[in-house]
């Protein structure tokens, strides 16, 4: 049965579990449109599209559902897509995740991202929300048709355990004033399988990293990570930056930025074998319960429409941002939202303004900018900027896909 996700009108560190990751959903969307373009009339298209019934059967429903247009084309208007990475042990390999042998059965959204796609011109902004941020959780629908009570101050990563993907979406809507039209969640094994299918992502570390918590050991330099190592890189927080979740988010943003460049440069889109493997693997994750999509996102037509809207966005207009926070003076393992700075960000997104970052790449020096991505204009050689760009407060940290970043060892 599909679950109904109520829609909120426009308005304005709990249990220490290791987080998963979710950037592969965006990969999935681009892969589907590429499969259609590359393999029209072939088995790849048939395989992806014939799985619609399976994907729809396991999908959830958002209240903002709208009828799909009859033809495939770039989606009209802007898009707000929530991506969640959960820490569930369901379906995980105990050899890779030993703690799952003694799991309590809970599932939390230890990674939460909002992807905003602006319209005319197209811009993409990815906002990451710290799992340890203390936020209000609104009343959420329960599986029996009732509702859970609202809570005034809880860690963000408890929202999924409380009421599933629907509750996390409502919590982010309540915090940001953004209407979420699409939502998806992925578990650990789904991340491993998707990163294998894409053939790995290039990352940089500025010094040796050794983390016994995730089992990741990397020498200084550049690495191509896939499978379990990719997941370890996305989970790691001990051994980088200040050892916090804020440093981990910066690390994840490096991974996603590199992933975007690989997709757009043709490393995946020009390889039909990888495209077919990626689309097939993603559908398998739905079947195996490792990937959950809302009903609209689960429709191949909608996937193609979204992918067509983002596949050619310039690197400089793809921005990765952390929701601004400060450490809680009463408990420094938690962070508190800085809503005054966030209001500037979300007002700019609503108006589809380009963003000017004035803050660092990471709030805790988890990554440093080390260069400009190949194919991007050199900022020093091109001093002109968008006169209508909104200058974000320095408390909002992040980088663009045009900037190459490198993870810093723990200091």
Short mmCIF file of C-alpha atoms in Angstrom, two decimals:
data_model
loop_
_atom_site.label_atom_id
_atom_site.label_comp_id
_atom_site.label_asym_id
_atom_site.label_seq_id
_atom_site.Cartn_x
_atom_site.Cartn_y
_atom_site.Cartn_z
CA UNK A 1 0.00 0.00 0.00
CA UNK A 2 1.22 3.49 -0.80
CA UNK A 3 1.38 5.90 2.13
CA UNK A 4 0.01 9.42 1.82
CA UNK A 5 2.44 12.22 2.65
CA UNK A 6 0.65 15.38 3.82
CA UNK A 7 1.79 18.58 2.16
CA UNK A 8 2.90 21.60 4.16
CA UNK A 9 2.06 24.98 2.56
CA UNK A 10 4.86 27.38 1.72
CA UNK A 11 6.08 29.22 4.82
CA UNK A 12 9.06 29.89 5.84
CA UNK A 13 24.94 14.21 17.38
CA UNK A 14 20.78 10.97 19.48
CA UNK A 15 21.95 7.61 18.97
CA UNK A 16 25.35 7.38 17.38
CA UNK A 17 24.63 5.20 14.37
CA UNK A 18 26.75 5.20 11.23
CA UNK A 19 25.01 6.99 8.35
CA UNK A 20 24.46 5.73 4.84
CA UNK A 21 24.46 7.92 1.73
CA UNK A 22 22.17 8.83 -1.06
CA UNK A 23 23.84 10.77 -3.85
CA UNK A 24 23.27 7.77 -6.10
CA UNK A 25 19.60 8.71 -6.52
CA UNK A 26 20.64 11.63 -8.71
CA UNK A 27 22.85 9.21 -10.62
CA UNK A 28 19.83 6.98 -11.12
CA UNK A 29 17.79 9.81 -12.60
CA UNK A 30 20.51 10.77 -15.08
CA UNK A 31 21.11 7.12 -15.91
CA UNK A 32 17.49 6.53 -16.84
CA UNK A 33 17.37 9.42 -19.30
CA UNK A 34 20.70 8.30 -20.77
CA UNK A 35 19.42 4.74 -21.18
CA UNK A 36 16.44 6.11 -23.10
CA UNK A 37 18.65 8.26 -25.35
CA UNK A 38 21.32 5.64 -26.00
CA UNK A 39 19.20 2.54 -26.31
CA UNK A 40 15.92 3.49 -27.96
CA UNK A 41 14.35 0.32 -29.29
CA UNK A 42 16.87 -1.84 -27.40
CA UNK A 43 16.70 -4.10 -24.38
CA UNK A 44 18.00 -1.47 -21.97
CA UNK A 45 14.95 0.73 -22.48
CA UNK A 46 12.59 -2.21 -22.28
CA UNK A 47 14.17 -3.46 -19.06
CA UNK A 48 14.01 -0.06 -17.36
CA UNK A 49 10.47 0.72 -18.43
CA UNK A 50 8.97 -2.75 -17.96
CA UNK A 51 9.92 -2.56 -14.28
CA UNK A 52 7.46 0.30 -13.71
CA UNK A 53 4.89 -1.93 -12.00
CA UNK A 54 7.50 -3.20 -9.55
CA UNK A 55 8.75 0.28 -8.72
CA UNK A 56 5.24 1.72 -8.36
CA UNK A 57 4.12 -1.13 -6.11
CA UNK A 58 6.80 -0.23 -3.56
CA UNK A 59 6.44 3.55 -3.87
CA UNK A 60 4.98 5.98 -1.35
CA UNK A 61 2.61 8.77 -2.30
CA UNK A 62 3.15 12.50 -1.81
CA UNK A 63 0.07 14.67 -1.47
CA UNK A 64 1.48 17.05 -4.06
CA UNK A 65 1.08 14.40 -6.80
CA UNK A 66 0.07 15.82 -10.17
CA UNK A 67 -0.90 14.02 -13.40
CA UNK A 68 2.00 13.23 -15.71
CA UNK A 69 2.04 14.83 -19.16
CA UNK A 70 1.66 12.38 -22.05
CA UNK A 71 5.05 13.03 -23.64
CA UNK A 72 8.62 12.99 -22.40
CA UNK A 73 10.31 16.35 -22.11
CA UNK A 74 12.10 18.51 -19.57
CA UNK A 75 9.98 18.91 -16.45
CA UNK A 76 8.20 22.26 -16.21
CA UNK A 77 8.97 24.58 -13.32
CA UNK A 78 11.26 24.02 -10.38
CA UNK A 79 11.78 20.81 -8.43
CA UNK A 80 12.34 20.05 -4.74
CA UNK A 81 13.58 16.50 -4.14
CA UNK A 82 14.35 15.09 -0.69
CA UNK A 83 17.08 12.44 -0.50
CA UNK A 84 17.57 10.42 2.67
CA UNK A 85 20.24 7.89 3.63
CA UNK A 86 19.15 5.59 6.46
CA UNK A 87 21.04 3.37 8.90
CA UNK A 88 18.79 0.32 8.73
CA UNK A 89 20.37 -3.12 9.19
CA UNK A 90 17.59 -4.74 7.18
CA UNK A 91 19.11 -6.65 4.27
CA UNK A 92 22.71 -5.79 5.23
CA UNK A 93 25.70 -8.15 5.23
CA UNK A 94 26.70 -8.76 8.86
CA UNK A 95 30.30 -9.42 7.73
CA UNK A 96 30.49 -5.83 6.46
CA UNK A 97 28.37 -4.37 9.28
CA UNK A 98 29.09 -6.49 12.41
CA UNK A 99 26.92 -4.31 14.63
CA UNK A 100 23.88 -5.47 12.66
CA UNK A 101 24.15 -8.80 14.52
CA UNK A 102 22.94 -6.92 17.61
CA UNK A 103 20.74 -4.26 16.01
CA UNK A 104 17.73 -2.78 17.79
CA UNK A 105 15.70 -2.65 14.59
CA UNK A 106 15.44 1.15 14.43
CA UNK A 107 15.98 3.15 11.25
CA UNK A 108 17.10 6.78 11.25
CA UNK A 109 17.73 9.37 8.55
CA UNK A 110 21.40 9.93 9.29
CA UNK A 111 21.82 11.67 5.93
CA UNK A 112 19.24 14.21 4.76
CA UNK A 113 19.53 16.36 1.63
CA UNK A 114 17.25 18.67 -0.26
CA UNK A 115 17.94 19.02 -3.99
CA UNK A 116 16.43 22.22 -5.39
CA UNK A 117 16.31 22.61 -9.19
CA UNK A 118 15.54 26.16 -10.27
CA UNK A 119 13.75 27.04 -13.48
CA UNK A 120 14.72 29.45 -16.27
CA UNK A 121 17.63 29.35 -15.93
CA UNK A 122 18.25 25.92 -14.49
CA UNK A 123 20.32 25.89 -11.31
CA UNK A 124 20.88 23.06 -8.83
CA UNK A 125 21.40 23.59 -5.10
CA UNK A 126 21.95 20.65 -2.76
CA UNK A 127 21.38 21.49 0.92
CA UNK A 128 22.65 18.99 3.53
CA UNK A 129 21.07 18.96 6.98
CA UNK A 130 23.16 17.75 9.97
CA UNK A 131 21.68 14.64 11.56
CA UNK A 132 22.39 16.00 15.06
CA UNK A 133 20.52 19.27 14.50
CA UNK A 134 17.80 19.91 17.07
CA UNK A 135 14.55 20.78 15.28
CA UNK A 136 10.78 20.68 15.84
CA UNK A 137 9.13 17.57 14.40
CA UNK A 138 5.54 18.25 13.31
CA UNK A 139 2.62 15.89 13.69
CA UNK A 140 3.25 13.01 11.27
CA UNK A 141 0.96 10.34 9.77
CA UNK A 142 1.15 6.85 11.29
CA UNK A 143 0.78 3.54 9.46
CA UNK A 144 -2.64 2.88 11.02
CA UNK A 145 -4.13 6.06 9.54
CA UNK A 146 -3.73 8.14 12.68
CA UNK A 147 -1.12 10.74 13.54
CA UNK A 148 1.87 11.00 15.82
CA UNK A 149 2.08 13.97 18.15
CA UNK A 150 4.30 16.92 17.28
CA UNK A 151 7.55 17.38 19.22
CA UNK A 152 9.24 20.69 19.86
CA UNK A 153 12.91 19.70 19.98
CA UNK A 154 14.37 16.45 18.67
CA UNK A 155 17.40 15.42 16.63
CA UNK A 156 16.63 15.51 12.92
CA UNK A 157 17.68 11.89 12.46
CA UNK A 158 14.88 10.70 14.74
CA UNK A 159 12.19 11.87 12.29
CA UNK A 160 12.52 8.79 10.05
CA UNK A 161 12.32 6.40 12.98
CA UNK A 162 9.30 8.30 14.25
CA UNK A 163 7.25 8.36 11.07
CA UNK A 164 9.29 7.20 8.07
CA UNK A 165 10.10 9.14 4.92
CA UNK A 166 6.81 11.07 5.16
CA UNK A 167 7.78 12.44 8.57
CA UNK A 168 11.27 13.45 7.47
CA UNK A 169 9.77 15.30 4.49
CA UNK A 170 7.31 17.13 6.74
CA UNK A 171 10.12 18.04 9.15
CA UNK A 172 12.25 19.58 6.38
CA UNK A 173 9.23 21.39 4.95
CA UNK A 174 8.49 22.79 8.39
CA UNK A 175 12.11 23.92 8.85
CA UNK A 176 12.68 25.45 5.42
CA UNK A 177 9.28 26.54 4.11
CA UNK A 178 9.93 24.51 0.95
CA UNK A 179 7.25 22.28 -0.59
CA UNK A 180 8.76 18.84 -1.28
CA UNK A 181 7.32 17.18 -4.40
CA UNK A 182 9.56 14.10 -4.52
CA UNK A 183 11.33 11.97 -1.94
CA UNK A 184 13.61 8.93 -1.81
CA UNK A 185 15.56 6.92 0.76
CA UNK A 186 18.45 4.49 0.33
CA UNK A 187 20.09 1.96 2.67
CA UNK A 188 23.73 0.86 2.93
CA UNK A 189 23.70 -2.10 0.53
CA UNK A 190 21.94 0.06 -2.05
CA UNK A 191 24.82 2.55 -1.86
CA UNK A 192 27.42 -0.20 -2.29
CA UNK A 193 25.67 -1.72 -5.30
CA UNK A 194 25.04 1.63 -6.99
CA UNK A 195 28.65 2.80 -6.61
CA UNK A 196 29.82 -0.50 -8.12
CA UNK A 197 27.53 0.00 -11.09
CA UNK A 198 28.80 3.50 -11.80
CA UNK A 199 32.41 2.29 -11.79
CA UNK A 200 33.66 4.36 -8.87
CA UNK A 201 34.06 8.04 -7.98
CA UNK A 202 37.36 9.97 -7.75
CA UNK A 203 38.14 11.54 -4.38
CA UNK A 204 41.11 13.35 -2.83
CA UNK A 205 42.55 13.16 0.70
CA UNK A 206 45.21 15.63 1.82
CA UNK A 207 46.80 13.24 4.32
CA UNK A 208 46.65 9.62 5.45
CA UNK A 209 43.27 8.61 6.90
CA UNK A 210 42.84 5.67 9.25
CA UNK A 211 39.43 5.08 10.78
CA UNK A 212 38.75 1.92 12.77
CA UNK A 213 35.05 2.81 13.06
CA UNK A 214 34.37 2.41 9.33
CA UNK A 215 37.47 0.38 8.47
CA UNK A 216 38.62 2.95 5.92
CA UNK A 217 42.37 3.39 5.42
CA UNK A 218 43.55 5.75 2.66
CA UNK A 219 46.96 7.19 1.87
CA UNK A 220 47.26 10.85 0.95
CA UNK A 221 46.44 11.48 -2.68
CA UNK A 222 43.70 10.68 -5.18
CA UNK A 223 41.63 7.50 -5.14
CA UNK A 224 38.81 5.98 -7.19
CA UNK A 225 36.35 4.49 -4.72
CA UNK A 226 33.48 2.11 -5.32
CA UNK A 227 31.56 -0.55 -3.44
CA UNK A 228 32.29 -0.88 0.26
CA UNK A 229 35.11 1.68 0.17
CA UNK A 230 32.79 4.29 -1.33
CA UNK A 231 30.31 3.69 1.47
CA UNK A 232 33.08 3.89 4.08
CA UNK A 233 34.19 7.22 2.63
CA UNK A 234 30.66 8.58 2.82
CA UNK A 235 30.22 7.34 6.40
CA UNK A 236 33.56 8.46 7.83
CA UNK A 237 33.75 11.25 10.41
CA UNK A 238 36.48 10.05 12.79
CA UNK A 239 39.83 10.82 11.18
CA UNK A 240 38.72 13.87 9.15
CA UNK A 241 38.13 17.54 10.02
CA UNK A 242 37.16 17.85 13.66
CA UNK A 243 35.73 14.33 13.82
CA UNK A 244 32.13 15.59 13.70
CA UNK A 245 29.12 15.06 11.47
CA UNK A 246 29.73 18.53 10.01
CA UNK A 247 33.08 17.38 8.64
CA UNK A 248 31.46 14.24 7.29
CA UNK A 249 28.93 16.30 5.34
CA UNK A 250 31.79 18.21 3.66
CA UNK A 251 33.35 14.88 2.78
CA UNK A 252 30.10 13.69 1.24
CA UNK A 253 29.85 16.90 -0.75
CA UNK A 254 33.29 16.27 -2.24
CA UNK A 255 32.08 12.82 -3.34
CA UNK A 256 28.87 14.18 -4.88
CA UNK A 257 30.64 17.00 -6.69
CA UNK A 258 33.04 14.52 -8.23
CA UNK A 259 30.11 12.27 -9.12
CA UNK A 260 28.37 15.11 -10.97
CA UNK A 261 31.52 15.85 -12.97
CA UNK A 262 31.93 12.20 -13.90
CA UNK A 263 28.36 12.00 -15.16
CA UNK A 264 28.52 15.21 -17.19
CA UNK A 265 32.00 14.57 -18.59
CA UNK A 266 30.81 11.38 -20.30
CA UNK A 267 32.46 8.90 -17.97
CA UNK A 268 29.07 7.25 -17.49
CA UNK A 269 26.75 8.79 -20.08
CA UNK A 270 29.03 7.72 -22.94
CA UNK A 271 29.22 4.10 -21.76
CA UNK A 272 26.04 2.10 -22.58
CA UNK A 273 27.28 -0.86 -20.52
CA UNK A 274 27.54 1.27 -17.38
CA UNK A 275 24.20 2.91 -18.12
CA UNK A 276 22.40 -0.39 -18.37
CA UNK A 277 24.12 -1.72 -15.25
CA UNK A 278 23.25 1.44 -13.33
CA UNK A 279 19.56 1.48 -14.28
CA UNK A 280 19.20 -2.25 -13.68
CA UNK A 281 20.99 -2.08 -10.33
CA UNK A 282 18.81 0.81 -9.15
CA UNK A 283 15.65 -1.11 -9.96
CA UNK A 284 17.04 -4.13 -8.12
CA UNK A 285 17.57 -1.96 -5.04
CA UNK A 286 13.86 -1.10 -5.10
CA UNK A 287 12.97 -4.79 -5.36
CA UNK A 288 15.32 -5.67 -2.49
CA UNK A 289 14.02 -2.93 -0.20
CA UNK A 290 17.27 -0.95 -0.29
CA UNK A 291 15.77 1.99 -2.21
CA UNK A 292 12.41 3.65 -1.50
CA UNK A 293 10.90 6.16 -3.94
CA UNK A 294 7.76 8.22 -3.71
CA UNK A 295 5.08 7.44 -6.28
CA UNK A 296 5.86 10.34 -8.63
CA UNK A 297 9.62 9.74 -8.57
CA UNK A 298 9.07 6.03 -9.21
CA UNK A 299 7.47 6.79 -12.57
CA UNK A 300 10.05 6.51 -15.40
CA UNK A 301 8.47 9.43 -17.25
CA UNK A 302 8.98 11.69 -14.28
CA UNK A 303 12.55 10.46 -13.79
CA UNK A 304 13.39 11.32 -17.38
CA UNK A 305 11.80 14.76 -17.08
CA UNK A 306 13.84 15.62 -13.98
CA UNK A 307 17.05 14.23 -15.47
CA UNK A 308 16.60 16.27 -18.64
CA UNK A 309 16.28 19.41 -16.53
CA UNK A 310 19.63 18.92 -14.76
CA UNK A 311 21.89 17.05 -17.16
CA UNK A 312 23.41 20.20 -18.73
CA UNK A 313 23.56 22.62 -15.79
CA UNK A 314 27.01 24.31 -15.68
CA UNK A 315 29.30 23.26 -12.84
CA UNK A 316 29.28 26.78 -11.40
CA UNK A 317 25.50 26.61 -10.99
CA UNK A 318 25.58 23.31 -9.06
CA UNK A 319 26.09 24.32 -5.44
CA UNK A 320 26.55 22.08 -2.38
CA UNK A 321 25.65 23.77 0.91
CA UNK A 322 25.39 22.87 4.59
CA UNK A 323 22.37 24.16 6.46
CA UNK A 324 23.89 26.73 8.87
CA UNK A 325 24.21 25.66 12.51
CA UNK A 326 26.01 26.44 15.76
CA UNK A 327 27.02 23.99 18.45
CA UNK A 328 24.53 23.71 21.30
CA UNK A 329 26.18 25.31 24.37
CA UNK A 330 24.26 22.87 26.59
CA UNK A 331 25.46 19.81 24.64
CA UNK A 332 28.29 20.17 22.14
CA UNK A 333 27.43 16.84 20.52
CA UNK A 334 24.33 18.61 19.11
CA UNK A 335 23.89 21.60 16.82
CA UNK A 336 21.20 24.26 16.59
CA UNK A 337 19.82 25.78 13.37
CA UNK A 338 20.73 29.36 12.44
CA UNK A 339 17.42 30.23 10.83
CA UNK A 340 18.27 33.87 10.13
CA UNK A 341 21.03 32.85 7.71
CA UNK A 342 18.95 29.98 6.30
CA UNK A 343 16.09 32.37 5.52
CA UNK A 344 18.40 34.27 3.16
CA UNK A 345 19.28 31.03 1.38
CA UNK A 346 15.73 29.79 0.91
CA UNK A 347 14.44 33.20 -0.17
CA UNK A 348 17.13 33.19 -2.88
CA UNK A 349 16.14 29.68 -3.98
CA UNK A 350 12.47 30.63 -4.13
CA UNK A 351 13.38 33.59 -6.38
CA UNK A 352 15.76 31.36 -8.41
CA UNK A 353 18.70 33.69 -7.85
CA UNK A 354 22.28 32.56 -8.37
CA UNK A 355 24.22 32.14 -5.12
CA UNK A 356 27.49 33.77 -4.10
CA UNK A 357 29.30 31.77 -1.42
CA UNK A 358 31.26 33.88 1.07
CA UNK A 359 31.89 31.16 3.66
CA UNK A 360 34.47 28.39 3.70
CA UNK A 361 34.03 25.06 1.95
CA UNK A 362 33.49 23.39 5.35
CA UNK A 363 32.44 24.81 8.73
CA UNK A 364 35.04 22.64 10.52
CA UNK A 365 37.80 22.54 7.87
CA UNK A 366 36.76 19.09 6.74
CA UNK A 367 37.73 19.90 3.14
CA UNK A 368 39.71 22.59 1.34
CA UNK A 369 39.28 23.91 -2.20
CA UNK A 370 42.38 22.84 -4.14
CA UNK A 371 41.60 23.84 -7.71
CA UNK A 372 39.11 24.36 -10.51
CA UNK A 373 37.40 21.44 -12.24
CA UNK A 374 38.40 20.71 -15.82
CA UNK A 375 35.97 22.39 -18.18
CA UNK A 376 35.15 25.21 -15.75
CA UNK A 377 36.24 28.80 -16.34
CA UNK A 378 39.12 30.03 -14.19
CA UNK A 379 37.55 32.43 -11.64
CA UNK A 380 40.71 34.58 -11.60
CA UNK A 381 40.58 35.00 -15.37
CA UNK A 382 36.86 35.82 -15.38
CA UNK A 383 36.12 38.37 -12.67
CA UNK A 384 32.60 39.18 -13.86
CA UNK A 385 29.80 37.83 -11.71
CA UNK A 386 26.04 37.72 -11.89
CA UNK A 387 24.91 41.19 -10.70
CA UNK A 388 21.72 39.65 -9.33
CA UNK A 389 23.50 36.95 -7.33
CA UNK A 390 22.54 36.72 -3.66
CA UNK A 391 25.53 36.91 -1.34
CA UNK A 392 25.02 34.28 1.33
CA UNK A 393 26.12 34.87 4.94
CA UNK A 394 29.55 33.44 5.77
CA UNK A 395 27.91 31.03 8.23
CA UNK A 396 26.62 29.12 5.19
CA UNK A 397 29.46 26.92 3.98
CA UNK A 398 29.87 24.88 0.83
CA UNK A 399 31.29 24.79 -2.69
CA UNK A 400 30.27 24.44 -6.32
CA UNK A 401 30.89 21.55 -8.70
CA UNK A 402 33.35 23.87 -10.47
CA UNK A 403 35.63 23.67 -7.42
CA UNK A 404 37.79 20.66 -6.66
CA UNK A 405 37.97 19.93 -2.93
CA UNK A 406 40.20 17.64 -0.88
CA UNK A 407 39.40 16.00 2.48
CA UNK A 408 41.58 17.07 5.41
CA UNK A 409 42.77 14.58 8.05
CA UNK A 410 41.50 15.13 11.57
CA UNK A 411 43.19 18.06 13.29
#
